[in-house]
mmCIF file of C-alpha atoms in Angstrom:
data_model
loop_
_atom_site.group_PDB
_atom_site.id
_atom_site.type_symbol
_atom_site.label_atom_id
_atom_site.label_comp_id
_atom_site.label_asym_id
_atom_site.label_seq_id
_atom_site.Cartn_x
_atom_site.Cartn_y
_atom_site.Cartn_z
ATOM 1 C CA UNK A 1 -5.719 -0.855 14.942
ATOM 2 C CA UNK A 2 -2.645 -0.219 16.427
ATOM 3 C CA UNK A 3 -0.810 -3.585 14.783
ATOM 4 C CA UNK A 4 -2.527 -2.177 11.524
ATOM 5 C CA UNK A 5 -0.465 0.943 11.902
ATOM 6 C CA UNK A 6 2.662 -0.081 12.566
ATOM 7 C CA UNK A 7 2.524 -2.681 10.073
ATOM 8 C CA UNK A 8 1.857 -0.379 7.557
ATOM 9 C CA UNK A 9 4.856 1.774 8.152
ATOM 10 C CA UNK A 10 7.013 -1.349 7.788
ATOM 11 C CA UNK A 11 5.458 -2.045 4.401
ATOM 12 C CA UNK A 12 5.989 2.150 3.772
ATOM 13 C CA UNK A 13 9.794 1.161 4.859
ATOM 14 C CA UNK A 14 9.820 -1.788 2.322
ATOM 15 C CA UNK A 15 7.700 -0.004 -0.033
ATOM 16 C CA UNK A 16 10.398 2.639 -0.983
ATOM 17 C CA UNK A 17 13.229 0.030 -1.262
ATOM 18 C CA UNK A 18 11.647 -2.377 -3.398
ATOM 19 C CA UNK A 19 9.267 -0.511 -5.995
ATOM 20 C CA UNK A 20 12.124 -0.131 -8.172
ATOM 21 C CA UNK A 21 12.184 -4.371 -8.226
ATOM 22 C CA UNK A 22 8.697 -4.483 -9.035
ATOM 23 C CA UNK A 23 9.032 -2.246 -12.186
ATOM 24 C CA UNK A 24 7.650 0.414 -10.937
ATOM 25 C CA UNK A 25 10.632 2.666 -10.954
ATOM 26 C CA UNK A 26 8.498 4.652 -8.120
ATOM 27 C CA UNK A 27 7.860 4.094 -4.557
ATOM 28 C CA UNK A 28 4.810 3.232 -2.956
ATOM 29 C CA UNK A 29 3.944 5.390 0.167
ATOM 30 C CA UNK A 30 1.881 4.972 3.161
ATOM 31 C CA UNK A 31 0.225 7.118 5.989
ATOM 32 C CA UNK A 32 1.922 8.741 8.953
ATOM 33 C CA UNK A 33 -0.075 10.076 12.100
ATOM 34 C CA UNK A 34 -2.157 13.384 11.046
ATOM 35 C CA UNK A 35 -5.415 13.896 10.058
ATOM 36 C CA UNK A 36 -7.701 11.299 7.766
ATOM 37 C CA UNK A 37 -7.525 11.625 4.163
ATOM 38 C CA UNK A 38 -10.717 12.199 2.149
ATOM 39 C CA UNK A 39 -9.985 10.734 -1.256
ATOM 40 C CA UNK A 40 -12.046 13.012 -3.886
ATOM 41 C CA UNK A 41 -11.594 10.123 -6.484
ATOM 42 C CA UNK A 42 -10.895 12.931 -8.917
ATOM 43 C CA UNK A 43 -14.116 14.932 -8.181
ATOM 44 C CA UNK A 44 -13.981 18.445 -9.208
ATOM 45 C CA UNK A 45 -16.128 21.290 -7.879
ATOM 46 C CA UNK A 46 -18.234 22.313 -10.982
ATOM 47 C CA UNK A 47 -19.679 19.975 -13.624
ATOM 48 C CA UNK A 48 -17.803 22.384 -16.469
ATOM 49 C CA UNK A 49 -14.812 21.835 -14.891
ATOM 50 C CA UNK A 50 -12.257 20.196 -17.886
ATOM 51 C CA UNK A 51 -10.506 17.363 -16.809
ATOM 52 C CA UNK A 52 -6.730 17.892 -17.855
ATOM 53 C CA UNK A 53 -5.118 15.582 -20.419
ATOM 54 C CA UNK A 54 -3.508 12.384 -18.693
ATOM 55 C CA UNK A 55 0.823 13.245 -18.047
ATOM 56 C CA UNK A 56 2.938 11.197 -16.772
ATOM 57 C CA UNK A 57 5.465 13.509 -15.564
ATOM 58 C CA UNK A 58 2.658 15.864 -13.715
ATOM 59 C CA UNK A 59 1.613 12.291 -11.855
ATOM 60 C CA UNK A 60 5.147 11.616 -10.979
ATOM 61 C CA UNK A 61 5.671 15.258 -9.569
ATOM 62 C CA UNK A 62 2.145 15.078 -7.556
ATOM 63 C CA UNK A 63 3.062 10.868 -6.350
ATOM 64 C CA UNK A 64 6.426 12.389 -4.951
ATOM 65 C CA UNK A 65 4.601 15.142 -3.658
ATOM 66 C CA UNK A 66 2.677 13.308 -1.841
ATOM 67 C CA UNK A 67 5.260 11.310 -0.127
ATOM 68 C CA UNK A 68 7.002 14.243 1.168
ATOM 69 C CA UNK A 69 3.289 15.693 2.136
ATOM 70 C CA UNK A 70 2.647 12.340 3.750
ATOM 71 C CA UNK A 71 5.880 12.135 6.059
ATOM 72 C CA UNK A 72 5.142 16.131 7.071
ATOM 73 C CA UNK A 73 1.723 14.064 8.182
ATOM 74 C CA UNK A 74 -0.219 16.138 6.002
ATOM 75 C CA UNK A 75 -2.816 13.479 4.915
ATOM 76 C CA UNK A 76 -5.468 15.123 3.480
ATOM 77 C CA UNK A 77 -3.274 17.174 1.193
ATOM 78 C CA UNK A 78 -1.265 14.098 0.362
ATOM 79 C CA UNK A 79 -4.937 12.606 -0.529
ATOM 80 C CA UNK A 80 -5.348 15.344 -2.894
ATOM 81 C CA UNK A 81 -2.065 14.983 -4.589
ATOM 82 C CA UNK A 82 -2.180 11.172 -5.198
ATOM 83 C CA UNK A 83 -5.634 11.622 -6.621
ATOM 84 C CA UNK A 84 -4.208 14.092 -9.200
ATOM 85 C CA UNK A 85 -1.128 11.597 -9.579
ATOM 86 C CA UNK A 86 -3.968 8.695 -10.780
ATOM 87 C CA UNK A 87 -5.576 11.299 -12.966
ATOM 88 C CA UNK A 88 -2.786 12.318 -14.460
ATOM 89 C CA UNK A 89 -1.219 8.311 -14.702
ATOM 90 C CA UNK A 90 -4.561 5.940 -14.599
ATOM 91 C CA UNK A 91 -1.502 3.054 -14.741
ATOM 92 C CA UNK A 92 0.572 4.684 -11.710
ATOM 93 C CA UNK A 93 0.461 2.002 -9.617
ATOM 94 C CA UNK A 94 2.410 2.858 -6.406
ATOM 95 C CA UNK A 95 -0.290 6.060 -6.129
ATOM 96 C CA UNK A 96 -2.961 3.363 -6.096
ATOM 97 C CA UNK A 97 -1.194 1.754 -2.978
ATOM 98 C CA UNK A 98 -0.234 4.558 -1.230
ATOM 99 C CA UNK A 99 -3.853 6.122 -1.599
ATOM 100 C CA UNK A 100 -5.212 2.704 -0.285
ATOM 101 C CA UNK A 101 -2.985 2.350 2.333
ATOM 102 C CA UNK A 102 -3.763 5.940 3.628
ATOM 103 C CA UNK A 103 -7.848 5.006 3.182
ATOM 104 C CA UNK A 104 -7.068 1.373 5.214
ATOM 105 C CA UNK A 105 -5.450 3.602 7.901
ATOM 106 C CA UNK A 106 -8.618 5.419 8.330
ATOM 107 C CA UNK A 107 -11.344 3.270 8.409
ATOM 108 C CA UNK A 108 -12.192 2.985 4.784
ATOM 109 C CA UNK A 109 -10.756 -0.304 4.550
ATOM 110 C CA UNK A 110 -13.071 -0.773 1.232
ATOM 111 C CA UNK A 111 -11.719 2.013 -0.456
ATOM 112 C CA UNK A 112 -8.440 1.183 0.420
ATOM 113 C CA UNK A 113 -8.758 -2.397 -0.560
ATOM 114 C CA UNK A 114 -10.320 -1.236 -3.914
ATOM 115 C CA UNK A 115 -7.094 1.203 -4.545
ATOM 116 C CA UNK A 116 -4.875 -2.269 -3.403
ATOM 117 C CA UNK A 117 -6.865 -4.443 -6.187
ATOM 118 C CA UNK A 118 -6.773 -1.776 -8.839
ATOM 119 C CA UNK A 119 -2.584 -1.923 -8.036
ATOM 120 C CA UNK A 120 -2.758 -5.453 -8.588
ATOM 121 C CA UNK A 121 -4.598 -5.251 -12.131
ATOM 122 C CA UNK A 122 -1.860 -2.571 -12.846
ATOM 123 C CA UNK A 123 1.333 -4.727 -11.871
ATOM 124 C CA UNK A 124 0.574 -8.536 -10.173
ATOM 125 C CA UNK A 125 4.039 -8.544 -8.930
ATOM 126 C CA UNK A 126 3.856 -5.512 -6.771
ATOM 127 C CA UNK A 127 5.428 -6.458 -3.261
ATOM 128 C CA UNK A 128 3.978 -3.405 -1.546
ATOM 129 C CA UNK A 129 0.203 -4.067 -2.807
ATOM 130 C CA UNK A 130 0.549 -7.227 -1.481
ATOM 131 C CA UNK A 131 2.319 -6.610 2.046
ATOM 132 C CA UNK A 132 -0.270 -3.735 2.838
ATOM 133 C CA UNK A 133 -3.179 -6.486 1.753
ATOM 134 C CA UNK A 134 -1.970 -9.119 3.998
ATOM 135 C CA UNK A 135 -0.853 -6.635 7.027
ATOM 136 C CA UNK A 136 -4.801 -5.558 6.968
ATOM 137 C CA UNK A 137 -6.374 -8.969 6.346
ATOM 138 C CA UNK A 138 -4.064 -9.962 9.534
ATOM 139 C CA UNK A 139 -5.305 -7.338 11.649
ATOM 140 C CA UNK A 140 -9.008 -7.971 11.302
ATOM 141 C CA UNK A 141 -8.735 -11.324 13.390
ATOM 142 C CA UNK A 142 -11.542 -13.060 11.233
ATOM 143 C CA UNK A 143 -9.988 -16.380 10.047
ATOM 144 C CA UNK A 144 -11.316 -16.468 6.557
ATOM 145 C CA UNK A 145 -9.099 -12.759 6.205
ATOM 146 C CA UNK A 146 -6.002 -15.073 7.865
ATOM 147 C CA UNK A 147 -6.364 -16.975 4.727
ATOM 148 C CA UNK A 148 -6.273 -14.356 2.504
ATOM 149 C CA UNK A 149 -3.269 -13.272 4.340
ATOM 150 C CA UNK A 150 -1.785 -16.071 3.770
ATOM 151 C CA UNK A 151 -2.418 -16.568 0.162
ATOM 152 C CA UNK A 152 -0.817 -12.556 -0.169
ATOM 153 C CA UNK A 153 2.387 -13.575 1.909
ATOM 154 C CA UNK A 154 2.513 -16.254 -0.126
ATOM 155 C CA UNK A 155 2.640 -14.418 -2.890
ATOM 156 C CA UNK A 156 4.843 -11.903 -1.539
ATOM 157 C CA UNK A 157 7.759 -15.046 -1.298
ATOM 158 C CA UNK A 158 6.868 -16.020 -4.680
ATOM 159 C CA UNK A 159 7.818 -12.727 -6.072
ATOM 160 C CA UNK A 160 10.565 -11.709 -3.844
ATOM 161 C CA UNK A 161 12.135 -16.036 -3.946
ATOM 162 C CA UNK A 162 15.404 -16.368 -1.799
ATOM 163 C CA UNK A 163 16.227 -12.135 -2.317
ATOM 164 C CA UNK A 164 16.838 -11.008 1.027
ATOM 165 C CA UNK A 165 14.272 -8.338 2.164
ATOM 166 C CA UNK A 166 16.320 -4.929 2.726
ATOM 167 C CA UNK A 167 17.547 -5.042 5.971
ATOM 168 C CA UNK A 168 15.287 -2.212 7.863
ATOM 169 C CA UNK A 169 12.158 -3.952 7.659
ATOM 170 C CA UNK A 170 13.759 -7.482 7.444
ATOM 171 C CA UNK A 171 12.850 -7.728 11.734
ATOM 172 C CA UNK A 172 9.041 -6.331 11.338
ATOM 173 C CA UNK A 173 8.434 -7.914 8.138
ATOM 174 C CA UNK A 174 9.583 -11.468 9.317
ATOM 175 C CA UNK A 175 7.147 -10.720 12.182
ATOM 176 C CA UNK A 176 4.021 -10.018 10.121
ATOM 177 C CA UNK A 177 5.203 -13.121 7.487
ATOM 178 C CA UNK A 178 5.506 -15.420 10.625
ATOM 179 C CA UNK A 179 1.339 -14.160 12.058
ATOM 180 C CA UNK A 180 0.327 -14.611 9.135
ATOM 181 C CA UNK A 181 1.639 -17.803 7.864
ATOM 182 C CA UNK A 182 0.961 -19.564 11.236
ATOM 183 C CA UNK A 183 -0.572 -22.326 10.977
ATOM 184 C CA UNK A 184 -4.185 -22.434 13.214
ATOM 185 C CA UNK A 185 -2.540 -25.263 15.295
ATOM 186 C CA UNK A 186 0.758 -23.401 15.861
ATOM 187 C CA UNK A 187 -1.655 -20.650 17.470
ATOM 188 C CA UNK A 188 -1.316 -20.685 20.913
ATOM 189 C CA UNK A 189 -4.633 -19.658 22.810
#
C-alpha cells in the first residue's frame, strides 16, 4: 500500500499541471495522509430533502474546495465537498478522479475505480484518470492488473506523444511508466 500512496501523490503532482491539457480547465486532486473519506454519493439525510439544481460554478467552488481541504488532510470533508462538486457538475470530471483516488487510497478500490471509469466516459483523454488507474492496477501484484496497467500507460503516451511530462513528477512518473511497462521477462525474480 505504501507504493500505492506515493504513487498517487505523483499523479496528484501531475494531476494539477496537466488537467488544463486534457480540457478540463480544472485539476484533478488526490488524497493526503488524514482520515478515510466516506463518499455519501450524494445521499441526503431525509427523503424530502430537494436536491439543488445542477451549477457549474457551485461545483467548481466545492472541487477547489476540496483540494485545499484535501492538502489540510481533511479527507472526509474533502469527500463531502467533491460529492457536492458531482452534484452540482454530473460532467466534472477531475471531481470524479480525485473522489476515486481518495476511495483507492482507502480500501475501496471499487468505488474508486468506478469514480476513475465514470472520468473516462466524461473525457477519454484524461492523463490523471489514467495514471491513478495504472498506479493501482500496478500495486495489486496480480499479473492480469499488470496488463491493464500497461494498456493505461499506454494510453497515457498516446495522449501525452513526445510532450515532456512537467518536470516535478518527470523522476516518479518515469518510475511507475518503467514497472509497469516491463516486460514479464525483463522482471528480475
Amino acid at each position: 500500500m505504501p507504493r500505492l500512496c506515493a504513487a498517487l501523490l505523483v499523479i496528484f503532482a501531475l494531476s494539477l499541471t496537466v488537467a488544463c491539457d486534457s480540457g478540463t480547465n480544472q485539476p484533478a486532486g488526490s488524497a493526503a495522509d488524514g482520515d478515510a473519506p466516506k463518499s455519501t454519493g450524494g445521499a441526503t439525510d431525509g427523503a424530502a430533502a430537494k436536491t439543488p439544481d445542477p451549477d457549474p460554478a457551485v461545483a467548481k467552488a466545492a472541487f477547489d474546495e476540496a483540494l485545499q481541504l484535501i492538502d489540510a488532510g481533511r479527507l472526509q470533508d474533502a469527500a463531502g465537498k467533491l460529492d457536492e462538486a458531482i452534484r452540482n457538475d454530473p460532467n466534472l470530471a477531475d471531481a470524479y478522479v480525485a473522489r476515486g483516488k481518495l476511495q483507492m487510497e482507502h480500501g475501496d478500490a471499487q468505488a474508486g475505480l468506478e469514480d476513475i471509469d465514470r472520468a473516462l466516459t466524461i473525457n477519454e483523454e484524461l492523463v490523471a484518470a489514467y495514471l491513478a488507474r495504472a498506479a493501482y492496477y500496478e500495486s495489486t501484484g496480480d499479473p492480469a492488473d499488470k496488463a491493464k496497467a500497461q494498456a493505461d500507460m499506454t494510453a497515457v503516451h498516446q495522449i501525452r506523444g513526445t510532450k515532456p511530462l512537467p518536470k516535478e513528477v518527470q523522476k516518479e512518473t518515469k518510475s511507475i511508466f518503467d514497472k509497469v511497462l516491463k516486460t514479464d521477462s525483463e522482471v528480475k525474480p
